[in-house]
XYZ file of C-alpha atoms in Angstrom:
719
model
C -19.236 0.665 74.688
C -22.696 -0.041 73.723
C -22.686 3.009 71.262
C -19.670 2.117 69.922
C -20.774 -1.285 69.051
C -23.712 0.118 67.548
C -21.807 2.650 65.209
C -19.453 -0.351 64.206
C -22.613 -2.499 63.271
C -24.283 0.596 61.210
C -20.816 1.003 59.458
C -20.664 -2.755 58.516
C -24.186 -2.815 57.469
C -23.744 0.144 55.238
C -20.380 -1.287 53.757
C -22.259 -4.509 52.975
C -25.107 -2.772 51.287
C -22.838 -0.391 49.346
C -20.927 -3.411 48.124
C -23.983 -5.077 47.075
C -25.296 -1.968 45.081
C -21.447 -1.925 43.554
C -21.724 -5.585 42.726
C -25.039 -5.341 41.112
C -23.971 -2.262 38.826
C -20.818 -4.209 38.136
C -23.067 -7.148 36.891
C -25.275 -4.660 34.563
C -21.883 -3.361 33.039
C -20.497 -6.915 32.553
C -23.520 -8.002 30.818
C -23.148 -5.121 28.393
C -19.373 -6.041 27.857
C -18.342 -2.880 29.422
C -15.485 -4.339 31.250
C -13.765 -1.172 32.388
C -16.699 0.187 34.032
C -17.448 -3.161 35.566
C -14.088 -3.536 37.019
C -14.395 -0.163 38.935
C -17.822 -1.343 40.207
C -16.253 -4.719 41.298
C -13.360 -2.949 42.860
C -15.550 -0.820 45.149
C -17.677 -3.955 45.977
C -14.335 -5.865 46.723
C -12.822 -3.119 48.872
C -16.243 -2.562 51.017
C -16.515 -6.229 51.587
C -15.188 -7.030 55.192
C -11.801 -9.241 55.001
C -13.557 -11.720 57.284
C -16.004 -12.457 54.531
C -13.358 -14.601 52.708
C -15.819 -16.434 50.424
C -17.493 -13.234 49.252
C -14.242 -11.377 48.911
C -12.737 -14.072 46.884
C -15.837 -14.343 44.608
C -15.481 -10.499 44.073
C -11.885 -10.704 43.499
C -12.541 -13.320 40.595
C -15.029 -11.005 38.964
C -12.563 -8.186 39.245
C -9.660 -10.157 37.770
C -11.930 -11.154 34.864
C -12.857 -7.544 33.958
C -9.090 -6.556 34.305
C -7.987 -9.293 32.093
C -10.650 -8.410 29.378
C -9.733 -4.590 29.519
C -6.053 -5.200 29.188
C -5.138 -3.928 32.570
C -2.461 -6.867 33.068
C -0.788 -5.737 36.441
C -4.257 -5.132 38.206
C -5.434 -8.534 36.727
C -2.410 -10.537 38.281
C -3.045 -8.834 41.687
C -6.802 -9.744 41.596
C -5.947 -13.336 40.554
C -3.570 -13.626 43.553
C -6.399 -12.446 45.866
C -8.821 -15.223 44.269
C -6.181 -17.794 45.126
C -5.525 -16.436 48.477
C -9.274 -16.439 49.242
C -9.351 -20.048 47.876
C -12.122 -19.364 45.357
C -9.803 -20.363 42.577
C -10.236 -23.303 40.158
C -8.099 -24.718 37.483
C -9.428 -22.309 34.965
C -8.499 -19.444 37.251
C -4.920 -20.720 37.240
C -4.962 -20.851 33.465
C -6.149 -17.273 33.338
C -3.529 -16.305 35.971
C -0.880 -18.003 34.041
C -1.617 -16.262 30.878
C -1.580 -12.755 32.473
C 1.782 -13.499 34.183
C 3.126 -14.664 30.407
C 1.901 -11.321 29.123
C 3.767 -9.511 32.050
C 7.042 -11.721 31.147
C 6.840 -13.465 34.627
C 7.967 -16.491 32.716
C 9.096 -18.665 35.817
C 5.804 -18.225 37.849
C 3.779 -18.506 34.661
C 5.492 -21.928 33.993
C 4.697 -23.010 37.512
C 0.843 -22.121 36.950
C 0.632 -23.704 33.484
C 2.071 -26.838 34.807
C -0.559 -26.818 37.632
C -3.208 -26.713 35.216
C -1.836 -29.609 33.025
C -1.427 -31.750 36.213
C -5.511 -31.472 36.282
C -5.945 -31.005 32.515
C -3.216 -32.723 30.415
C -5.124 -32.106 27.144
C -5.689 -28.577 27.560
C -4.125 -26.967 24.426
C -3.768 -23.356 25.876
C -2.055 -24.770 29.013
C 0.278 -26.965 26.782
C 1.140 -24.002 24.540
C 1.575 -21.435 27.436
C 4.040 -23.698 29.161
C 5.950 -24.056 25.986
C 5.998 -20.138 25.860
C 7.141 -19.705 29.219
C 9.979 -22.189 28.733
C 11.119 -20.860 25.336
C 10.276 -17.035 25.406
C 13.632 -15.926 27.465
C 15.658 -17.908 24.660
C 13.670 -16.113 21.954
C 14.354 -13.022 23.338
C 18.150 -13.592 23.160
C 18.173 -14.815 19.406
C 18.584 -12.791 16.317
C 15.563 -12.596 14.334
C 16.735 -9.938 11.746
C 13.971 -7.577 12.529
C 14.534 -4.066 13.773
C 11.617 -2.196 15.627
C 11.205 1.646 16.393
C 8.264 3.476 18.137
C 6.949 5.930 15.746
C 6.384 9.020 17.989
C 5.117 11.118 14.909
C 1.948 8.898 15.061
C 1.401 8.150 18.566
C -0.488 10.145 21.320
C -0.919 9.473 25.046
C -3.966 7.344 24.213
C -4.055 4.271 22.323
C -2.872 4.320 18.525
C -3.088 1.102 16.588
C -3.897 -1.228 13.434
C -1.789 1.252 10.902
C -2.805 0.507 7.034
C -0.686 1.866 4.443
C -2.704 3.498 1.487
C -2.143 5.123 -1.983
C -0.109 4.107 -5.193
C 3.112 5.222 -3.272
C 1.917 4.114 0.228
C 2.209 7.583 0.894
C -0.755 7.798 3.421
C -1.076 5.791 6.569
C -4.451 5.266 8.332
C -4.915 3.959 11.956
C -7.285 3.890 15.006
C -6.890 6.272 17.914
C -8.629 7.217 20.872
C -6.858 10.509 21.337
C -8.581 13.608 22.401
C -9.518 14.596 18.891
C -11.599 11.748 18.433
C -15.247 12.554 18.129
C -17.657 12.295 20.898
C -17.345 13.209 24.568
C -18.460 10.017 26.490
C -15.679 7.547 27.669
C -15.959 3.991 26.522
C -17.238 1.524 29.081
C -14.828 -0.921 27.799
C -11.647 0.843 27.750
C -12.251 3.909 29.918
C -10.974 6.134 27.184
C -12.797 7.928 24.359
C -14.059 5.717 21.481
C -11.813 5.263 18.529
C -11.731 7.116 15.454
C -9.609 6.808 11.946
C -6.858 9.115 11.582
C -4.601 9.539 8.801
C -0.939 10.973 8.228
C 0.279 12.055 4.733
C 4.125 11.561 3.841
C 5.422 14.642 1.930
C 7.643 14.730 -1.089
C 10.829 14.199 1.120
C 9.560 11.216 2.674
C 8.774 12.673 5.883
C 5.448 11.803 7.602
C 3.100 14.677 8.853
C 1.271 14.909 12.061
C -2.058 13.013 12.219
C -5.126 14.322 10.767
C -8.999 13.871 11.562
C -11.246 12.712 8.761
C -14.112 15.143 8.443
C -16.131 13.669 5.637
C -18.728 11.553 7.939
C -16.741 8.515 8.296
C -16.209 8.736 11.942
C -18.965 8.987 14.474
C -19.459 9.124 18.137
C -19.341 5.410 18.135
C -15.948 3.241 18.130
C -14.313 3.175 14.758
C -11.015 1.492 13.749
C -9.108 -1.407 12.136
C -9.598 -0.499 8.601
C -8.438 -2.031 5.145
C -8.875 -1.072 1.544
C -10.009 -2.840 -1.711
C -7.421 -3.377 -4.405
C -8.918 -0.440 -6.484
C -8.588 1.563 -3.289
C -12.314 2.991 -3.691
C -13.695 1.014 -0.796
C -12.648 0.932 2.881
C -13.499 -1.743 5.232
C -13.579 -0.933 8.762
C -14.849 -2.125 12.311
C -17.628 -0.156 14.072
C -18.942 -0.992 17.471
C -21.866 1.045 18.385
C -23.235 1.808 21.893
C -26.508 0.769 23.392
C -27.217 1.512 27.077
C -29.296 -1.669 27.266
C -27.701 -4.030 24.655
C -24.238 -5.859 24.808
C -21.844 -4.081 22.309
C -21.012 -6.132 19.112
C -18.590 -4.998 16.585
C -19.887 -4.793 12.846
C -17.915 -4.392 9.746
C -18.544 -1.450 7.703
C -17.758 -0.117 4.137
C -17.295 3.481 3.159
C -16.686 4.385 -0.576
C -14.007 7.098 -1.786
C -15.473 9.978 -3.796
C -13.493 13.084 -4.973
C -10.537 12.131 -2.365
C -13.132 11.888 0.419
C -14.351 8.828 2.453
C -18.075 8.833 2.751
C -20.540 7.640 5.702
C -20.115 4.212 6.584
C -22.947 1.463 6.139
C -23.060 -2.113 7.423
C -21.733 -5.070 5.573
C -24.003 -8.092 6.394
C -21.766 -11.027 6.635
C -24.458 -13.157 8.282
C -27.780 -13.015 9.976
C -26.289 -13.684 13.224
C -26.833 -10.403 15.342
C -25.332 -11.802 18.366
C -21.777 -12.447 17.312
C -19.050 -9.879 16.591
C -17.283 -9.160 13.152
C -14.276 -7.205 13.233
C -10.603 -6.840 11.720
C -11.235 -7.035 8.110
C -8.412 -7.713 5.663
C -8.749 -8.111 1.724
C -6.621 -10.819 0.192
C -4.011 -9.642 -2.465
C -6.154 -11.084 -5.165
C -9.255 -9.248 -3.953
C -11.194 -12.516 -3.982
C -11.656 -12.798 -0.168
C -12.402 -10.563 2.993
C -10.742 -12.108 6.131
C -12.236 -11.255 9.321
C -12.253 -12.025 13.155
C -15.382 -13.243 14.839
C -16.774 -15.302 17.712
C -19.667 -16.642 15.712
C -20.773 -20.360 16.227
C -18.658 -22.976 14.590
C -15.374 -21.639 15.667
C -12.552 -23.385 17.935
C -12.985 -21.024 20.685
C -12.581 -17.540 21.853
C -12.191 -15.390 18.513
C -11.378 -17.145 15.148
C -10.344 -15.933 11.947
C -12.862 -16.497 9.081
C -13.060 -15.732 5.637
C -15.887 -14.724 2.970
C -15.779 -14.632 -0.672
C -16.054 -11.131 -2.350
C -17.634 -11.350 -5.877
C -19.303 -8.723 -8.367
C -22.657 -10.167 -7.299
C -22.464 -9.804 -3.605
C -20.730 -11.981 -0.719
C -20.247 -15.820 -0.968
C -20.219 -18.234 1.873
C -18.364 -18.044 5.083
C -15.549 -20.214 5.952
C -13.424 -20.782 9.299
C -9.859 -20.961 8.444
C -9.417 -24.303 10.646
C -6.733 -25.677 13.068
C -4.010 -24.359 11.083
C -4.620 -20.929 12.158
C -7.276 -20.992 14.961
C -7.015 -22.226 18.466
C -9.095 -22.302 21.552
C -7.555 -18.937 22.245
C -7.908 -15.780 20.376
C -6.690 -15.408 16.696
C -7.102 -11.736 15.467
C -5.952 -9.025 13.179
C -5.479 -10.917 9.937
C -3.240 -9.127 7.357
C -1.507 -9.931 4.178
C 1.989 -9.016 2.713
C 1.602 -8.351 -1.289
C 3.390 -11.387 -1.912
C 0.498 -13.442 -0.284
C 2.018 -14.220 2.891
C -0.807 -14.232 5.725
C -0.124 -12.756 9.124
C -2.058 -12.973 12.014
C -1.962 -12.465 15.778
C -2.715 -15.159 18.295
C -2.525 -15.742 22.121
C -3.240 -19.545 21.580
C -0.218 -20.611 19.644
C 3.196 -20.687 21.560
C 4.542 -17.227 21.650
C 6.209 -14.649 24.163
C 2.944 -13.521 25.847
C -0.141 -11.780 24.950
C -0.821 -11.477 21.173
C 1.915 -12.845 19.028
C 2.496 -12.244 15.359
C 2.424 -15.355 13.171
C 3.048 -16.015 9.442
C 2.008 -18.578 6.933
C 3.858 -18.265 3.818
C 2.066 -17.947 0.487
C 2.650 -21.299 -0.740
C 1.525 -22.723 2.708
C -1.612 -20.471 2.578
C -2.589 -21.749 -0.860
C -2.433 -25.428 0.098
C -2.634 -26.088 3.849
C -5.299 -23.659 4.669
C -7.525 -24.697 1.837
C -7.244 -28.296 2.969
C -7.853 -27.211 6.725
C -10.924 -25.515 5.695
C -12.115 -28.255 3.647
C -11.555 -31.207 6.003
C -11.246 -29.407 9.295
C -9.120 -32.389 10.417
C -5.785 -31.455 9.664
C -4.815 -30.663 13.442
C -1.790 -28.674 14.138
C 0.971 -30.439 16.207
C 1.902 -27.352 18.437
C 4.547 -29.234 20.595
C 6.551 -29.806 17.046
C 5.874 -26.100 16.281
C 7.300 -24.968 19.589
C 10.265 -27.416 19.265
C 11.093 -26.048 15.935
C 10.546 -22.436 17.035
C 13.123 -23.217 19.725
C 16.020 -23.508 17.523
C 18.134 -20.726 16.786
C 18.087 -18.711 13.632
C 20.606 -19.980 10.946
C 23.237 -17.959 9.453
C 21.109 -16.280 6.761
C 18.769 -14.942 9.823
C 15.854 -16.613 8.355
C 12.691 -16.978 10.888
C 12.089 -20.186 12.813
C 9.659 -22.366 10.867
C 7.707 -25.747 11.158
C 5.912 -26.906 8.084
C 3.195 -24.067 8.306
C 3.509 -21.619 10.774
C 6.393 -19.003 11.296
C 7.017 -17.287 14.489
C 9.302 -14.279 13.590
C 10.602 -13.903 17.057
C 11.855 -10.827 18.959
C 11.788 -7.902 18.594
C 8.809 -8.106 16.343
C 6.991 -9.889 19.114
C 7.152 -9.089 22.746
C 5.731 -10.204 26.062
C 2.687 -7.758 25.208
C 0.309 -7.586 22.363
C 1.752 -7.545 18.918
C -0.606 -7.026 15.983
C -1.761 -5.013 12.917
C 0.802 -5.406 10.296
C 1.012 -3.201 7.141
C 3.657 -3.421 4.513
C 5.429 -1.050 2.177
C 5.033 -2.846 -1.096
C 6.595 -6.052 -1.565
C 9.552 -5.411 1.117
C 9.447 -6.823 4.306
C 9.223 -3.427 6.226
C 6.192 -1.395 7.357
C 4.515 -0.544 10.607
C 2.502 -2.417 13.300
C 1.196 -1.857 16.758
C 2.052 -3.009 20.097
C 1.385 -2.093 23.856
C 4.884 -3.470 24.982
C 6.504 -1.185 27.710
C 3.232 0.953 28.256
C 2.314 0.478 32.015
C -1.284 1.411 31.133
C -1.391 -1.237 28.263
C -1.997 1.429 25.556
C -1.237 0.361 22.027
C 1.233 2.430 20.050
C 2.466 2.297 16.432
C 6.014 1.090 15.449
C 8.065 0.659 12.479
C 9.524 -2.749 11.677
C 12.004 -3.919 8.851
C 13.782 -7.026 7.977
C 16.115 -6.598 5.057
C 15.665 -9.271 2.348
C 17.206 -9.895 -1.107
C 14.346 -9.797 -3.471
C 13.655 -9.277 -7.136
C 10.471 -7.589 -8.181
C 8.804 -6.597 -11.440
C 6.967 -3.412 -11.773
C 5.098 -2.864 -14.753
C 2.792 -0.177 -16.132
C -0.103 -0.513 -18.236
C -1.458 2.531 -20.221
C -2.811 3.392 -23.685
C -0.661 4.312 -26.199
C -0.102 8.090 -26.370
C -2.535 8.487 -23.447
C -3.121 7.596 -19.913
C -2.968 4.619 -17.528
C -5.470 1.848 -17.864
C -6.843 1.062 -14.310
C -9.088 -1.642 -15.605
C -6.533 -3.530 -17.322
C -5.540 -7.085 -16.022
C -1.871 -8.704 -16.249
C -1.547 -12.449 -16.565
C 1.849 -13.819 -15.228
C 3.037 -17.282 -16.120
C 6.360 -18.874 -15.307
C 8.107 -22.359 -16.263
C 8.053 -22.862 -12.701
C 4.445 -23.438 -12.615
C 3.508 -19.676 -11.711
C 0.047 -18.766 -13.016
C -1.410 -15.613 -11.578
C -3.583 -12.896 -12.515
C -2.690 -9.503 -11.437
C -4.914 -6.166 -10.952
C -3.110 -2.914 -11.642
C -3.338 0.039 -9.030
C -4.734 3.642 -9.822
C -1.576 4.771 -11.479
C -1.825 1.717 -13.856
C 1.197 -0.089 -12.095
C 1.539 -3.502 -10.830
C 4.296 -5.013 -8.661
C 5.166 -8.759 -8.097
C 7.995 -10.600 -6.676
C 9.924 -12.847 -9.011
C 12.452 -15.633 -8.669
C 15.792 -15.832 -10.451
C 16.260 -18.292 -13.223
C 12.483 -18.405 -14.206
C 11.402 -17.540 -17.581
C 8.253 -15.558 -17.301
C 5.613 -14.279 -19.713
C 3.400 -11.310 -18.798
C 0.302 -10.364 -20.850
C -1.587 -7.224 -20.588
C -5.369 -7.211 -21.406
C -8.043 -4.467 -21.201
C -11.360 -4.403 -22.833
C -11.464 -2.225 -26.070
C -7.485 -2.341 -26.401
C -5.247 -4.968 -28.068
C -3.057 -7.268 -25.780
C 0.726 -6.631 -25.419
C 3.153 -9.203 -24.032
C 6.532 -9.101 -22.362
C 9.058 -11.558 -21.385
C 11.514 -11.602 -18.663
C 14.271 -13.810 -17.119
C 16.444 -12.610 -14.154
C 19.571 -13.906 -12.693
C 20.476 -14.324 -9.103
C 21.553 -11.153 -7.428
C 23.220 -9.958 -4.278
C 21.086 -7.110 -3.786
C 17.536 -6.267 -4.126
C 16.440 -5.165 -7.786
C 13.287 -3.806 -9.407
C 12.678 -4.687 -13.008
C 10.598 -2.344 -14.892
C 8.286 -3.216 -17.744
C 6.080 -1.038 -20.009
C 2.796 -2.166 -21.555
C 1.410 0.460 -24.088
C -1.888 -0.990 -25.291
C -3.483 0.159 -28.652
C -6.873 1.646 -28.659
C -9.191 -0.727 -30.897
C -11.572 2.110 -31.837
C -9.117 5.231 -32.381
C -6.071 5.962 -34.453
C -2.940 4.883 -32.794
C 0.268 6.920 -33.310
C 3.450 5.112 -34.374
C 5.871 7.367 -32.700
C 9.610 7.727 -33.941
C 8.987 6.866 -37.593
C 11.496 8.903 -39.817
C 11.596 9.352 -43.596
C 14.282 10.909 -45.784
C 13.285 14.298 -46.612
C 10.538 14.722 -49.132
C 10.914 10.868 -49.860
C 9.192 7.623 -48.636
C 12.605 5.884 -47.687
C 12.606 4.923 -44.115
C 15.356 5.918 -42.219
C 17.403 3.090 -40.288
C 16.446 4.669 -36.628
C 12.893 3.608 -37.572
C 13.609 -0.011 -36.904
C 12.903 0.075 -33.219
C 9.256 1.424 -33.725
C 8.538 -0.679 -36.614
C 9.934 -3.952 -34.722
C 7.500 -3.049 -31.844
C 4.510 -2.824 -34.457
C 5.468 -6.366 -35.671
C 5.664 -7.614 -32.233
C 2.285 -6.073 -31.452
C 0.680 -7.714 -34.658
C 2.059 -11.103 -33.825
C 0.691 -10.930 -30.220
C -2.873 -9.974 -31.704
C -2.996 -12.488 -34.792
C -6.760 -11.762 -35.346
C -6.461 -8.264 -36.236
C -5.977 -6.144 -39.447
C -4.925 -2.697 -39.602
C -5.023 0.288 -41.975
C -1.438 1.825 -41.822
C -1.806 5.715 -42.776
C 0.693 8.271 -43.155
C 0.006 12.202 -43.012
C 1.588 15.468 -43.989
C 1.075 18.966 -42.898
C -0.802 21.516 -44.771
C 2.340 22.963 -46.842
C 2.764 21.880 -50.445
C 0.128 20.771 -52.939
C -2.385 18.484 -52.173
C -1.573 16.182 -54.987
C 1.931 15.983 -54.002
C 1.311 15.424 -50.412
C -1.244 12.636 -51.206
C 1.174 10.758 -53.469
C 4.058 11.059 -50.716
C 2.048 10.041 -48.026
C 0.751 6.767 -49.880
C 4.384 6.039 -50.806
C 5.411 6.471 -47.147
C 2.546 4.306 -46.043
C 3.466 1.643 -48.393
C 6.909 1.882 -47.148
C 5.947 0.854 -43.676
C 3.750 -1.839 -45.005
C 6.489 -3.553 -46.989
C 8.671 -3.507 -43.856
C 6.049 -5.457 -41.841
C 5.296 -7.905 -44.703
C 9.346 -8.115 -44.980
C 9.143 -9.397 -41.260
C 6.454 -11.880 -41.364
C 3.259 -10.065 -41.343
C 0.701 -11.351 -43.776
C -0.131 -8.975 -46.697
C -3.879 -9.217 -46.427
C -3.633 -8.005 -42.744
C -2.187 -4.639 -43.823
C -3.871 -1.676 -45.722
C -1.589 1.110 -46.635
C -3.410 4.589 -47.071
C -1.725 8.017 -47.573
C -3.899 10.877 -46.547
C -1.731 13.889 -47.264
C -3.111 16.603 -45.423
C -6.730 15.521 -45.588
C -6.952 14.493 -41.873
C -5.376 16.983 -39.390
C -4.398 15.699 -36.145
C -7.095 16.075 -33.164
C -5.524 16.883 -29.913
C -5.916 14.238 -27.111
C -5.869 15.289 -23.443
C -2.472 13.784 -22.903
C -0.639 15.882 -25.449
C -2.044 19.038 -23.659
C 0.162 18.339 -20.690
C 3.137 18.774 -23.117
C 1.587 21.674 -24.926
C -0.453 23.768 -22.550
C -1.511 26.163 -25.179
C -3.314 23.192 -27.050
C -6.841 21.925 -25.823
C -8.186 18.751 -25.974
C -10.230 18.164 -29.060
C -8.394 20.932 -30.888
C -8.208 20.163 -34.811
C -4.797 20.964 -36.248
C -6.159 22.655 -39.389
C -4.336 25.255 -41.583
C -6.758 27.782 -40.367
C -6.161 26.886 -36.705
C -2.378 26.696 -37.032
C -2.243 30.142 -38.875
C -3.496 31.880 -35.768
C -0.690 30.623 -33.602
C 2.610 32.052 -32.872
C 5.537 30.895 -34.902
C 7.109 28.445 -32.814
C 3.682 26.768 -31.950
C 2.999 26.547 -35.825
C 5.932 24.344 -36.299
C 5.016 22.272 -33.255
C 1.643 21.800 -34.922
C 3.185 20.991 -38.433
C 5.304 18.394 -36.928
C 2.480 16.815 -35.184
C 0.406 16.740 -38.243
C 3.414 14.943 -39.934
C 2.646 11.325 -38.567
C 2.159 7.732 -39.250
C -0.744 5.856 -37.495
C -2.630 2.578 -37.552
C -6.301 1.917 -37.050
C -7.753 -1.465 -36.376
C -10.033 -2.538 -39.102
C -11.225 -6.045 -37.762
C -10.702 -8.310 -34.821
C -11.671 -11.558 -36.598
C -8.992 -12.190 -38.853
C -8.434 -16.011 -39.391
C -11.152 -17.013 -36.814
C -13.546 -18.294 -39.647
C -13.264 -20.665 -42.449
C -14.559 -20.368 -46.121
C -17.968 -21.297 -45.121
C -18.027 -18.695 -42.415
C -17.852 -21.214 -39.438
C -15.746 -20.394 -36.479
C -12.232 -22.411 -36.659
C -11.285 -24.408 -33.746
C -14.505 -23.990 -31.823
C -13.629 -24.127 -28.045
C -14.810 -26.906 -25.881
C -17.085 -25.866 -22.923
C -15.297 -25.542 -19.563
C -16.067 -28.181 -16.906
C -16.301 -26.328 -13.721
C -16.732 -27.568 -10.054
C -19.740 -26.765 -8.217
C -19.754 -23.371 -6.679
C -16.375 -22.579 -8.401
C -15.890 -19.208 -10.131
C -14.698 -18.823 -13.531
C -11.727 -17.138 -12.541
C -10.405 -19.425 -9.975
C -8.494 -21.469 -12.234
C -7.054 -20.135 -15.581
C -4.556 -21.415 -17.949
C -3.123 -18.826 -20.557
C -1.512 -20.300 -23.632
C 1.131 -17.749 -24.762
């Protein structure tokens, strides 16, 4: 018996010693933020602690519960919190954390009891109050119709975590996302998640609209560290992404990085310094639709608790000041994954506002975003009445299936939201469809990519800005003014296009501008429609420094008489001159090499005069127009765009008689047709700007600007 007692004593001493060693290692991992590794050590320490050591066992269960909570292991966290309570090492905050995990597991009745227990001791606790409302209303929300459809996209997903999708390309034909799948770089497992560090992958859509298998990015963008949650600048040349580096002796802090695109490849990422604070995390970047702001998630000082959403101004000279979005968006909980719909609606995920559990997606409509968020940022006193928000959200969707709203926030309901984490929105153009990520229905808590859609009847305008007789103008700006107060400045995409939602019954004016080119204006008014419609506008801009072809001008054979079918092109020329009242032009006519030089000279002069006479008859001042007939003196010089139609021609070929005679017969005729043309060239851009004494007329008054206000913040266009 004595020997048996000694053996038992040795076993107990060994277990206690081993438990202490595990506990110390757990503390080390926890200090570094490596919750998965810390949980494994705390679990060993807990298991090795004798049950009769109730206080110590409860304390270690509390550490274990915290790490399970932070590493997204919901079921294990719930079990660990139960042990904390069973061993009487709980406090009111333990019950709050326990309740939030129950909510995430859809244990709504038990969660409500735990939240009420917290409120009995802390009646002003925002997270407990919103959590109780969530537990009470989530079952109802799940039964309601929201209009959304959700589908898991297995083509993108692996057995690991796949999340934060982001569409890319003028046609939204590429999808970038984060994944911890086996193909990710590096061999080490993350101490935070227990899986490989994440890399950014992408999928390409083919000509038939089918998505391909995800591909790795081999250009140096990804490293052995954790990369993910990316977004793109408006011109699609810069990627903003999150990186979390590993240091065995230093806590892991997320950093926002940038990568430049060159020759269709993303380069090595470099840090974006938002603040000199090196002890805070900066993650989840999102660029506003106007390109002027970078939104992000951070735990930097000055927030409302947990992770907050902030923004910083993007300027040509660098980054501006940092602003917290205030109580409209942020709570004592976590607000993360900001995103924008192209129409300006702001999306983010939160576990602090009333929701269905975990991170829920919330929306601030564009008009609210402009006014209320600006005020919340500047005043920081416009608090959110979450009880009223919850009450409004509890109402059923109306017959038009619009989301539940209260003044500011929109909770889009089920199935876009679930009891799990729902986050990372990206949209296919202006339509309310796209992709997001969620860990719903995954026992291991892994995130996966889902598609979503909510049919809406919207009308949009799509415009194309390009040089006359040439390519798209990616540096163009389009000003959009409506008689409802709309006053927007729109940037164009890489293909020279822009897209914007419009309202029926509003008179719109669009003005396209680009340095070195004349302006072009279009007007649009649409009527209400029972189906989604896209209205297409063209904005051909005339080059100030090069001859501009006036296409579709026709004359009677060997005469200068304009044919009736020329009116359409000539009326467009009248419109262009009216839109650019300060220019004068030379109107030139040209012939091919056939016929005598004198005859061609006279004929082309008469033809140029015919066009000028038409313009004068339609209200254009005579002294703005100079007719010039060149005959065959100036053969056409081929521009690159024309080589696409005629591959046998090269850029800068000059269609001289000598050049044409070397071509085949049918090619010669094409060249002769190209030489027979009517063009205009801009001579001056200051017509009417000066008086007889050479002084500038109507001298503009200097603009009075607010302090720190950028020139482009407010603009008025007199069209």
